[in-house]
């Protein structure tokens, strides 16, 4: 059972806001405080903020894509196949 769209949106917002707070801390804190934060910021926080931002922006398209994959229709659309000539 997948989470409801509202629950998914709430989780995504929470992750996005947490990432924003960490990014703000990293940018505005003194250098001696942020020395150990560089690698986690590059590897975890920035990608998490990017992915959750994209998900919140394109949530309907992402959910439709997952629904198509789940129903076994994840391949090219009929109109795409007709255009390519196959």
mmCIF file of C-alpha atoms in Angstrom:
data_model
loop_
_atom_site.group_PDB
_atom_site.id
_atom_site.type_symbol
_atom_site.label_atom_id
_atom_site.label_comp_id
_atom_site.label_asym_id
_atom_site.label_seq_id
_atom_site.Cartn_x
_atom_site.Cartn_y
_atom_site.Cartn_z
ATOM 1 C CA UNK A 1 0.000 0.000 0.000
ATOM 2 C CA UNK A 2 1.496 3.310 -1.040
ATOM 3 C CA UNK A 3 1.201 6.472 1.048
ATOM 4 C CA UNK A 4 -1.459 8.987 0.124
ATOM 5 C CA UNK A 5 -0.469 12.012 -1.984
ATOM 6 C CA UNK A 6 -0.978 14.259 1.038
ATOM 7 C CA UNK A 7 1.331 12.143 3.219
ATOM 8 C CA UNK A 8 3.955 11.979 0.460
ATOM 9 C CA UNK A 9 3.811 15.756 0.008
ATOM 10 C CA UNK A 10 4.160 16.329 3.770
ATOM 11 C CA UNK A 11 7.211 14.057 3.988
ATOM 12 C CA UNK A 12 8.774 15.707 0.947
ATOM 13 C CA UNK A 13 8.221 19.176 2.404
ATOM 14 C CA UNK A 14 9.765 18.137 5.711
ATOM 15 C CA UNK A 15 12.890 16.779 4.018
ATOM 16 C CA UNK A 16 13.106 19.867 1.814
ATOM 17 C CA UNK A 17 12.799 22.286 4.749
ATOM 18 C CA UNK A 18 15.369 20.349 6.787
ATOM 19 C CA UNK A 19 17.783 20.455 3.851
ATOM 20 C CA UNK A 20 17.157 24.200 3.483
ATOM 21 C CA UNK A 21 17.930 24.760 7.176
ATOM 22 C CA UNK A 22 21.156 22.770 6.875
ATOM 23 C CA UNK A 23 22.158 24.677 3.732
ATOM 24 C CA UNK A 24 21.467 27.989 5.463
ATOM 25 C CA UNK A 25 23.565 26.927 8.436
ATOM 26 C CA UNK A 26 26.384 25.873 6.134
ATOM 27 C CA UNK A 27 26.352 29.142 4.200
ATOM 28 C CA UNK A 28 26.044 31.557 7.134
ATOM 29 C CA UNK A 29 28.003 29.799 9.899
ATOM 30 C CA UNK A 30 31.678 30.594 10.484
ATOM 31 C CA UNK A 31 34.170 28.445 8.582
ATOM 32 C CA UNK A 32 35.494 26.643 11.663
ATOM 33 C CA UNK A 33 31.958 25.395 12.401
ATOM 34 C CA UNK A 34 31.259 24.114 8.887
ATOM 35 C CA UNK A 35 34.577 22.340 8.180
ATOM 36 C CA UNK A 36 33.129 18.892 8.899
ATOM 37 C CA UNK A 37 29.904 19.617 7.021
ATOM 38 C CA UNK A 38 31.357 19.947 3.521
ATOM 39 C CA UNK A 39 31.209 16.302 2.380
ATOM 40 C CA UNK A 40 27.763 15.487 3.865
ATOM 41 C CA UNK A 41 26.409 18.666 2.282
ATOM 42 C CA UNK A 42 27.741 17.726 -1.155
ATOM 43 C CA UNK A 43 26.744 14.063 -0.980
ATOM 44 C CA UNK A 44 23.478 14.093 0.993
ATOM 45 C CA UNK A 45 21.880 17.471 1.602
ATOM 46 C CA UNK A 46 22.159 19.176 -1.797
ATOM 47 C CA UNK A 47 20.924 16.099 -3.727
ATOM 48 C CA UNK A 48 18.083 15.602 -1.215
ATOM 49 C CA UNK A 49 17.017 19.237 -1.558
ATOM 50 C CA UNK A 50 17.185 18.982 -5.349
ATOM 51 C CA UNK A 51 15.202 15.743 -5.577
ATOM 52 C CA UNK A 52 12.502 16.829 -3.132
ATOM 53 C CA UNK A 53 12.188 20.187 -4.894
ATOM 54 C CA UNK A 54 11.771 18.491 -8.263
ATOM 55 C CA UNK A 55 9.307 16.020 -6.772
ATOM 56 C CA UNK A 56 7.177 18.790 -5.262
ATOM 57 C CA UNK A 57 7.237 20.641 -8.577
ATOM 58 C CA UNK A 58 6.372 17.617 -10.744
ATOM 59 C CA UNK A 59 4.516 15.400 -8.265
ATOM 60 C CA UNK A 60 1.582 14.668 -10.576
ATOM 61 C CA UNK A 61 3.860 13.584 -13.423
ATOM 62 C CA UNK A 62 5.991 11.417 -11.112
ATOM 63 C CA UNK A 63 2.936 9.687 -9.641
ATOM 64 C CA UNK A 64 1.508 9.084 -13.133
ATOM 65 C CA UNK A 65 4.834 7.611 -14.260
ATOM 66 C CA UNK A 66 4.967 5.262 -11.253
ATOM 67 C CA UNK A 67 1.355 4.249 -11.902
ATOM 68 C CA UNK A 68 2.242 3.456 -15.521
ATOM 69 C CA UNK A 69 5.230 1.369 -14.435
ATOM 70 C CA UNK A 70 3.154 -0.448 -11.810
ATOM 71 C CA UNK A 71 0.511 -1.366 -14.366
ATOM 72 C CA UNK A 72 3.108 -2.819 -16.729
ATOM 73 C CA UNK A 73 2.859 0.000 -19.254
ATOM 74 C CA UNK A 74 6.198 1.619 -18.447
ATOM 75 C CA UNK A 75 7.554 1.298 -21.975
ATOM 76 C CA UNK A 76 7.230 3.776 -24.811
ATOM 77 C CA UNK A 77 3.787 5.085 -25.568
ATOM 78 C CA UNK A 78 1.963 3.973 -28.704
ATOM 79 C CA UNK A 79 2.282 7.463 -30.194
ATOM 80 C CA UNK A 80 6.066 7.369 -29.629
ATOM 81 C CA UNK A 81 6.360 4.018 -31.410
ATOM 82 C CA UNK A 82 4.305 5.272 -34.352
ATOM 83 C CA UNK A 83 6.537 8.334 -34.734
ATOM 84 C CA UNK A 84 9.734 6.267 -34.709
ATOM 85 C CA UNK A 85 8.399 3.937 -37.403
ATOM 86 C CA UNK A 86 8.698 0.676 -35.448
#
